[in-house]
Coordinates of C-alpha atoms and ligand atoms in Angstrom, one line a residue:
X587 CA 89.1 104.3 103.0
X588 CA 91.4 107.1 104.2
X589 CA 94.7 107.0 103.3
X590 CA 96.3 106.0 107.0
X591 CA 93.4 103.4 106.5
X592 CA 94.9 101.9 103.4
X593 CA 98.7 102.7 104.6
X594 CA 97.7 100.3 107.8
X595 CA 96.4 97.8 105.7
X596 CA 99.5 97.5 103.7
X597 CA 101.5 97.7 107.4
X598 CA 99.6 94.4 108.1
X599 CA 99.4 92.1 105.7
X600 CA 103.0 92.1 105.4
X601 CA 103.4 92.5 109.3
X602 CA 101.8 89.1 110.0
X603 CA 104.2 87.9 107.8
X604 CA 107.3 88.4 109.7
X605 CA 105.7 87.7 112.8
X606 CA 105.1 90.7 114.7
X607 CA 102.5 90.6 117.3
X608 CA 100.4 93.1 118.0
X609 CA 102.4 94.7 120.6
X610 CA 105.4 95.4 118.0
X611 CA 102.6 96.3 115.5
X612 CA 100.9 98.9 117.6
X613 CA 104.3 100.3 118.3
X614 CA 105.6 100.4 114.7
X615 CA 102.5 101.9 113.4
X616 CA 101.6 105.0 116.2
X617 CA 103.6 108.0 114.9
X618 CA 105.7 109.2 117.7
X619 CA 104.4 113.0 117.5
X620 CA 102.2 114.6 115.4
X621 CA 102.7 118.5 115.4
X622 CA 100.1 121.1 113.9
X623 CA 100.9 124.8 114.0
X624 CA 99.0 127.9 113.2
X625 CA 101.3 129.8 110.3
X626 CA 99.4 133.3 110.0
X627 CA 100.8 136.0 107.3
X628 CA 100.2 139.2 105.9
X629 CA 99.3 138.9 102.1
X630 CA 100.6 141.3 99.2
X631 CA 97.1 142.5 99.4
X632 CA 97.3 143.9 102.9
X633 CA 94.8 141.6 104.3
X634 CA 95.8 138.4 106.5
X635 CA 96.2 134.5 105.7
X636 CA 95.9 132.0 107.9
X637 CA 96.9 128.5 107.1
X638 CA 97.7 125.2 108.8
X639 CA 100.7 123.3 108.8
X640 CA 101.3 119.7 110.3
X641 CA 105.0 118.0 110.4
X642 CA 104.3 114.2 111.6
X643 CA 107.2 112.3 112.7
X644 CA 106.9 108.9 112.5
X645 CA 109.3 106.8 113.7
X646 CA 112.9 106.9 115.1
X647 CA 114.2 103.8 115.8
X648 CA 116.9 103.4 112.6
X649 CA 117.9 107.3 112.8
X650 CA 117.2 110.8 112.2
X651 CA 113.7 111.6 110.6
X652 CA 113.4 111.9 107.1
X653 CA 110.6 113.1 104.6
X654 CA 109.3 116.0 102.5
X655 CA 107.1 119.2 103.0
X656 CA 104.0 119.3 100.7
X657 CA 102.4 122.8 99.9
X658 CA 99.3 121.4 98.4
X659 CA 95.0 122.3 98.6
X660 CA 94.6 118.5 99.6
X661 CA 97.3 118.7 102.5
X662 CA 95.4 116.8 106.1
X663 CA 96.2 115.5 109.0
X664 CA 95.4 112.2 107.5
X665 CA 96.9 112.1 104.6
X666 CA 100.4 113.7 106.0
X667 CA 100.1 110.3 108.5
X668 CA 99.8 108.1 106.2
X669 CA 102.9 109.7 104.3
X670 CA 105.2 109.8 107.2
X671 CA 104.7 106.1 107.4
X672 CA 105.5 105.6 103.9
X673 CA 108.8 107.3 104.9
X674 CA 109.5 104.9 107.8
X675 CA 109.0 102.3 105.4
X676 CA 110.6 103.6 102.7
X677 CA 113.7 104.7 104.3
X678 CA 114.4 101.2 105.8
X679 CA 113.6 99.4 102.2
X680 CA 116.4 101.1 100.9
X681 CA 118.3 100.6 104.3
X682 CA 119.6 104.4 104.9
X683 CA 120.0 105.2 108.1
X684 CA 116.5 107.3 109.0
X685 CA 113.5 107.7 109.8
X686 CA 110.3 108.3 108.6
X687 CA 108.3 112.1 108.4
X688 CA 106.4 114.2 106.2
X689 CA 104.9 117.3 106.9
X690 CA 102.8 119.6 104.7
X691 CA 101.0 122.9 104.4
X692 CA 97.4 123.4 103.7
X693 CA 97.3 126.1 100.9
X694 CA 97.5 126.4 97.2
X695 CA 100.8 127.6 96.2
X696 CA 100.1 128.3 92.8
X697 CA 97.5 131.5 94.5
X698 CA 100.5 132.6 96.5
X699 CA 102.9 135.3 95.3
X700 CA 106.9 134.7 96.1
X701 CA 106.8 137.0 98.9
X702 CA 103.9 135.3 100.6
X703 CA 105.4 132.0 100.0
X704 CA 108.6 132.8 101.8
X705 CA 106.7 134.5 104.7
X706 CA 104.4 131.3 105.1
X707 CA 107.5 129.0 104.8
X708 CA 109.3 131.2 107.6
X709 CA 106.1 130.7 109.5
X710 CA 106.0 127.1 109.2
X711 CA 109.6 126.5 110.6
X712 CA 108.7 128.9 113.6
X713 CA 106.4 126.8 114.9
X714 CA 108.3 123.7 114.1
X715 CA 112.0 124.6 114.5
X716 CA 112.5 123.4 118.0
X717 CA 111.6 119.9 116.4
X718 CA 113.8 119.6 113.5
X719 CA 117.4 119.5 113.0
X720 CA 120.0 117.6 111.2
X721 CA 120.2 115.0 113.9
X722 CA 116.0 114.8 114.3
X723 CA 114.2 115.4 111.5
X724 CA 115.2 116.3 108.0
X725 CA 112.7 117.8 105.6
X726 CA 112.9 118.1 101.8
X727 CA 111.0 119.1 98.8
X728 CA 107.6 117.3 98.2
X729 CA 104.7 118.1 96.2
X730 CA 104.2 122.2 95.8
X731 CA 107.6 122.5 97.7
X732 CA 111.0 123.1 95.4
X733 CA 114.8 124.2 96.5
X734 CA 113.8 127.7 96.3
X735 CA 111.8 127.0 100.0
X736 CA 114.4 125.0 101.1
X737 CA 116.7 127.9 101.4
X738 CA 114.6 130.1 102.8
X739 CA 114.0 126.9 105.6
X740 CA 118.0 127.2 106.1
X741 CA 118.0 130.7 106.7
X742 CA 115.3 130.6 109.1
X743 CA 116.7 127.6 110.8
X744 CA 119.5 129.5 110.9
X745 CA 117.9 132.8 113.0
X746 CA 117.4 129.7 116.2
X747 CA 119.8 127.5 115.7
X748 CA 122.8 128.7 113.7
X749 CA 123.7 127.9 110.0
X750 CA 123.5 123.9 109.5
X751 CA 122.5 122.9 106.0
X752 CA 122.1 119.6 106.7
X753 CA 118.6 120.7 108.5
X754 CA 117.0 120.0 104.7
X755 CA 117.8 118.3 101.8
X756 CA 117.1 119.1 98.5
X757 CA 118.6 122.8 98.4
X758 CA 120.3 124.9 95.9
X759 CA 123.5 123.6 95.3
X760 CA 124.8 127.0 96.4
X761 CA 123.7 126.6 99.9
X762 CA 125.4 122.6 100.0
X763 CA 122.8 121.0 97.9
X764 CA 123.6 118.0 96.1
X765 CA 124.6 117.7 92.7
X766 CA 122.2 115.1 90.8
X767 CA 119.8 115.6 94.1
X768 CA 116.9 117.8 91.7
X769 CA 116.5 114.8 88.7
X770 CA 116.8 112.1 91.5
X771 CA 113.0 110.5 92.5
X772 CA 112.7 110.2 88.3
X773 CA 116.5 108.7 88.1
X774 CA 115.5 106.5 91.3
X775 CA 112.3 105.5 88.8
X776 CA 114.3 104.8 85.9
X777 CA 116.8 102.8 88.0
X778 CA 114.1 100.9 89.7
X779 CA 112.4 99.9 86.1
X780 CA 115.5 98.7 84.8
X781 CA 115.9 96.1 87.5
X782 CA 112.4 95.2 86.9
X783 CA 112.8 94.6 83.5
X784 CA 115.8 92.9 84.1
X785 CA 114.4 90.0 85.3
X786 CA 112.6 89.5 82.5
X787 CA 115.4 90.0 79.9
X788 CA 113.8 93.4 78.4
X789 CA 115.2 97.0 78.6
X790 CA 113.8 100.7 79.3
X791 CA 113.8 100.7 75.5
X792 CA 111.7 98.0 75.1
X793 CA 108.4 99.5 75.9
X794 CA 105.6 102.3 75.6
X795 CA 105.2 104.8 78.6
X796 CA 101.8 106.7 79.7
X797 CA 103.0 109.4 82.5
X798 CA 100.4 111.0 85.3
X799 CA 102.0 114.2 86.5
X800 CA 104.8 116.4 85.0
X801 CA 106.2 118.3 87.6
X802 CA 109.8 117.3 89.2
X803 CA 109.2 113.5 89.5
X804 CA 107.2 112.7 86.3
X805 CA 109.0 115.0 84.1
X806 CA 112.4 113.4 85.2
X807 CA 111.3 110.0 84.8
X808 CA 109.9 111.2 81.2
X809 CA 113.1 113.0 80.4
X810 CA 115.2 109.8 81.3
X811 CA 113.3 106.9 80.0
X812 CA 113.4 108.5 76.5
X813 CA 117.0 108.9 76.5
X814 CA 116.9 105.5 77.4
X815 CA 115.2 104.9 74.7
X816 CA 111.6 104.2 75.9
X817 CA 108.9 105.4 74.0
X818 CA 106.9 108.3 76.2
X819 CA 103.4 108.4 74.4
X820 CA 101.3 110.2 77.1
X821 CA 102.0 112.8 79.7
X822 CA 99.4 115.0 81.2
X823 CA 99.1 117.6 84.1
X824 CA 96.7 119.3 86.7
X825 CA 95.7 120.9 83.8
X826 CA 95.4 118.4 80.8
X827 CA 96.9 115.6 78.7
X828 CA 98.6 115.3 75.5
X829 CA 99.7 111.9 73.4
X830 CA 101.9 111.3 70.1
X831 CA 101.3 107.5 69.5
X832 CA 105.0 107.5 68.0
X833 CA 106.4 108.9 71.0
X834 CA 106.5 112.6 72.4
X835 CA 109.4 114.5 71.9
X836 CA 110.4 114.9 76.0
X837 CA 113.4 116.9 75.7
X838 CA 111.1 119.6 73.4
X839 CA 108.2 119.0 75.7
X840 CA 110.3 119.9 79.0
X841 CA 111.6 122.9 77.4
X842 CA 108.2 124.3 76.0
X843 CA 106.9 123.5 80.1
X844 CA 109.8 125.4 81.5
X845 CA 108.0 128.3 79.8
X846 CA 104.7 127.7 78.9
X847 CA 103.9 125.6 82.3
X848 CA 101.2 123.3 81.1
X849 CA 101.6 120.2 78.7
X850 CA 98.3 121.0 77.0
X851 CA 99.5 123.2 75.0
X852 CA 102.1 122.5 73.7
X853 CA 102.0 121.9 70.0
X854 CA 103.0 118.9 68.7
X855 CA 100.5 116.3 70.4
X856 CA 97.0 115.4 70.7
X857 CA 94.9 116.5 73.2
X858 CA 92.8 114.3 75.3
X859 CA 90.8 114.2 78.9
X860 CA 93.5 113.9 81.6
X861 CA 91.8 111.1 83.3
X862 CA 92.1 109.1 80.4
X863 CA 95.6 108.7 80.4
X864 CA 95.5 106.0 82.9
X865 CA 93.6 103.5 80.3
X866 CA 95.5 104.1 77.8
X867 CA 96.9 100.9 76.0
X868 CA 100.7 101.0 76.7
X869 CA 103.0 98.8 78.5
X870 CA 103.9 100.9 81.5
X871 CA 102.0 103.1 83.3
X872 CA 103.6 105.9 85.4
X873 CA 101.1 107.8 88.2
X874 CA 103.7 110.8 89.4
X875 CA 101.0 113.0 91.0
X876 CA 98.0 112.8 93.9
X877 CA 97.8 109.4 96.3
X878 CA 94.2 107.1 95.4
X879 CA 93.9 107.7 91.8
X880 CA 94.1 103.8 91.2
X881 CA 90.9 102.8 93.2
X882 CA 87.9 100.2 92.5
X883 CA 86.0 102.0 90.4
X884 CA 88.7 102.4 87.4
X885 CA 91.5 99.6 88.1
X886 CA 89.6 97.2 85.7
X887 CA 90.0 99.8 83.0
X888 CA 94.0 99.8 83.3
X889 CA 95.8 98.5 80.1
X890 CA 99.1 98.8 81.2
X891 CA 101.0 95.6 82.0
X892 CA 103.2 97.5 84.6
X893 CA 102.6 100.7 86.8
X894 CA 105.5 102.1 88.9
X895 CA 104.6 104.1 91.4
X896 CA 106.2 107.4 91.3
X897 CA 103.6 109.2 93.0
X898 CA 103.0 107.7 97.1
X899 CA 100.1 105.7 97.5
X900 CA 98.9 106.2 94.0
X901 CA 96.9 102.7 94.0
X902 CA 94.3 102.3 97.0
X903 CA 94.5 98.8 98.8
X904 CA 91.0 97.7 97.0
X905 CA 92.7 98.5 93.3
X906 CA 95.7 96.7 94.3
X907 CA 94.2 93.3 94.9
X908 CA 92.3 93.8 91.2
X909 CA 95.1 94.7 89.5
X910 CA 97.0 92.1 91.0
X911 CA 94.6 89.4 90.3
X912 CA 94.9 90.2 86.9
X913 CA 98.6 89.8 86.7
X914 CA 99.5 93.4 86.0
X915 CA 102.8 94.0 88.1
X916 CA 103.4 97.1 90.4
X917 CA 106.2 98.1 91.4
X918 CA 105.2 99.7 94.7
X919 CA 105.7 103.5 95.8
X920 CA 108.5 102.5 98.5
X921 CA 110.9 100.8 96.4
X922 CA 110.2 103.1 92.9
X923 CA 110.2 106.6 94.4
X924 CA 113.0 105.5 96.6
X925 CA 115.5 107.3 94.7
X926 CA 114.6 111.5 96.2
X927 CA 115.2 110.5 99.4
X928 CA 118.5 108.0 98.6
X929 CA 120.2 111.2 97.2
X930 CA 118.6 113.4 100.0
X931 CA 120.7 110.8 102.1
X932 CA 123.6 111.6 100.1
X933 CA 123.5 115.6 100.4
X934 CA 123.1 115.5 104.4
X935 CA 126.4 113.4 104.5
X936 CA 128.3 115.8 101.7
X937 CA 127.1 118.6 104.3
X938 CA 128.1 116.9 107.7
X939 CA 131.3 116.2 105.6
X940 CA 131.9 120.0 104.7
X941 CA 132.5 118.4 101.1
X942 CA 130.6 117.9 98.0
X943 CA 130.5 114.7 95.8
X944 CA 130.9 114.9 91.3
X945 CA 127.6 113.9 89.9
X946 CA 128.7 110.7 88.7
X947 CA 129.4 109.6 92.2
X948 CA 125.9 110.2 93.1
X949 CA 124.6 108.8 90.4
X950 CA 126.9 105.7 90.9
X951 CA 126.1 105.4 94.1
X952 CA 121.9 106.2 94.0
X953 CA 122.5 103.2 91.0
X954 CA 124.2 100.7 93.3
X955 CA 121.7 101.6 96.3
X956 CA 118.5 100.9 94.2
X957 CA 120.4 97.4 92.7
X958 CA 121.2 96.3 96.4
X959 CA 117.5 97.0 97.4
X960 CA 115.9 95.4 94.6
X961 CA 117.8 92.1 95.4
X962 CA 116.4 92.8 98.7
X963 CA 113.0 92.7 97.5
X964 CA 113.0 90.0 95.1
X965 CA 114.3 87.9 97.8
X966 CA 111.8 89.1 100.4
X967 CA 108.9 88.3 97.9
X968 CA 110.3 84.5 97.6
X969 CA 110.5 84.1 100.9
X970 CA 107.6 85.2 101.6
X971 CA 105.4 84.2 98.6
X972 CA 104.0 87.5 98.1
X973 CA 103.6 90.6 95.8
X974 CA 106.2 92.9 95.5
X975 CA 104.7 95.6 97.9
X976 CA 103.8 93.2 100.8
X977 CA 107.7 91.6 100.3
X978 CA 108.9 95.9 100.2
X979 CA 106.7 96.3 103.2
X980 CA 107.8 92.9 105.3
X981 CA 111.7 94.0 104.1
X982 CA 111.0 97.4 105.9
X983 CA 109.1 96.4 109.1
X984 CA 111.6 93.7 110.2
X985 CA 114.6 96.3 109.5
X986 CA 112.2 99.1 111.7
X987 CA 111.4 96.2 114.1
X988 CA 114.9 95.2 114.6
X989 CA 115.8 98.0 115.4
X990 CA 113.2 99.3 117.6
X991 CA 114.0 95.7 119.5
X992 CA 118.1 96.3 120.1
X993 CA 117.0 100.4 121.5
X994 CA 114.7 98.6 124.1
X995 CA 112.3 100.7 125.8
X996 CA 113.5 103.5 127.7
Ligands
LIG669 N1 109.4 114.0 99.3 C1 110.2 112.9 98.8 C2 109.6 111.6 99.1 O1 108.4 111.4 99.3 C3 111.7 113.0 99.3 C4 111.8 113.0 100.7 C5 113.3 113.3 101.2 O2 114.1 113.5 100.3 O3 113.5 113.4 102.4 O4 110.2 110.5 99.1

């Protein structure tokens, strides 16, 4: 099943639940413009690179679009759908007022030199700049994508349209990005685990963690549950896995990564086969990484009583019924990774304000904004008597739909 397949499927379940008809449905679910451009550039070599970008925009109706740009090998037409959708969605579960996009590059940035990074991000935003803008659509930093790429996005932005540093989120701090904005998608995790827990009486502290993915989002998350107290026993990469059955040593681990830039090595661990790591027998299981690693074929091999997913679409729609049916809770990608994009909210506002907000204010607020949506959910998966991603999925679609409703059709 593709991934706009399994996005769709999600869309709905939880659509026949609020009682959209197929009209609404059709109308919720077409992305109102898919763009594809041609981004050609010379190469340190001499010779020429030609890659393909795509920037899909979603849906309108609750504001401005909103979602990352992925530099990744995987990066299709198909996949980049599916994820704008998940923006739409996840935008309106935790009620900010956007959008949903996502665009993404086909290439593999870790064969790219700086220079030929920039020139292929300058590229991109050619062919897309006429589409974008602080009042259209918004990108940010995704998979492959950091604030580095975000500036160079602003200062090409700029060359059109004049300087506006709301056009992206996620920048340096120097060029009005937000303070707390870089450790947010892992805080937004941490946040949304603690009101999990919550409801069960338990704490952060309280259990054993196996991590999928150590780049910004997983090593976050892994850097903030153990100061939390959680017990981190497994992280791996692209490139391996490492455990320490009493608990890595995260704030040692990130530091040797900053350096070394793979897990596997680093000294004070076991090594074991990366796909492992997601049958490992802990309480929590974290995918940060690729969508459809969770899919028929290994979801009756999961341990974990819990997965949170950090990564989007890390569980396909086939896994999802399994793991459900066997009582294992999961805290779906909309609600848990909510927290990038909550503080991406918060750093266009600092920059249409001209002002910029103390850490602990964004913190606060990114805190109070995943508490408010949680209660949200909960309450949409009683009234509804369903699982927590159908309730985060009916929350969204009647916000979208209610709004798409009062805008009428022009
Ligand atoms: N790429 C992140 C996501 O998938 C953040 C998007 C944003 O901040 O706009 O949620």
């Amino acid at each position: 099943m593709s991934a706009t397949e399994a996005t769709y499927r999600n869309f709905r379940r939880a659509s026949r639940l609020v009682g959209l008809g197929n009209r609404e449905e059709l109308q919720l679910i077409t992305p109102k413009r898919e763009i594809k451009v041609e981004c050609t550039i010379e190469l340190d070599t001499g010779t020429i690179g030609t890659y393909v970008g795509f920037r899909v925009q979603h849906d309108d109706a609750r504001g401005p679009m909103k979602g990352g740009i992925r530099y990744h090998p995987a990066v299709d037409p198909d996949e980049v759908n599916a994820l704008a959708s998940l923006m739409t969605w996840k935008t309106a579960v935790v009620d900010l007022p956007y959008g949903g996009a996502k665009g993404g590059v086909n290439c593999d940035p870790r064969q790219l030199t700086g220079g030929e990074t920039q020139r292929l991000t300058r590229a991109f935003v050619e062919g897309i700049h006429d589409l974008i803008g602080p009042d259209r659509d918004i990108p940010a930093p995704d998979m492959g994508t950091d604030a580095r790429i975000m500036a160079w996005i602003v200062d090409e932005y700029a060359k059109f349209h004049g300087y506006s540093p709301g056009v992206v989120t996620g920048k340096p701090i120097e060029l009005g990005g937000s303070l707390g904005r870089e450790a947010a998608t892992g805080r937004g995790v941490l946040l949304a685990m603690e009101n999990l827990f919550a409801e069960e009486g338990k704490e952060v502290k309280d259990f054993t963690y196996a991590i999928q993915g150590f780049g910004n989002v997983g090593s976050w998350a892994a850097r903030l549950i153990a100061e939390s107290g959680g017990t981190v026993v497994a992280v791996s990469d692209s490139r391996g896995a490492i455990r320490n059955p009493d608990g890595l040593d995260i704030a040692a681990l990130c530091e040797f990564v900053a350096r070394e830039r793979a897990v596997s090595s680093y000294p004070d661990a076991d090594n074991f086969p990366a796909d492992d790591l997601l049958y490992l027998d802990v309480d929590v299981l974290i995918p940060a990484a690729l969508g459809g690693v969770l899919t028929r074929h290994n979801a009756g091999d999961v341990r974990a009583r819990y997965i949170i997913e950090a990564a989007n679409h890390p569980v396909t729609p086939e896994a999802d019924e399994m793991l459900g049916e066997r009582g294992i809770v999961i805290l779906p990608d909309i609600y848990a990774n909510a927290g990038g994009v909550t503080v991406s909210y918060m750093e266009w506002v600092q920059n249409i304000q001209h002002y910029r907000w103390e850490e602990e204010r964004v913190n606060g607020e990114l805190r109070k904004t995943m508490k408010k949506a949680f209660i949200d959910l909960k309450e949409s998966a009683t009234s509804h008597g369903c699982d927590l991603r159908t309730a985060a999925f009916a929350l969204a679609i009647s916000r979208v739909a209610r709004a798409t409703a009062l805008r009428g059709i022009g």
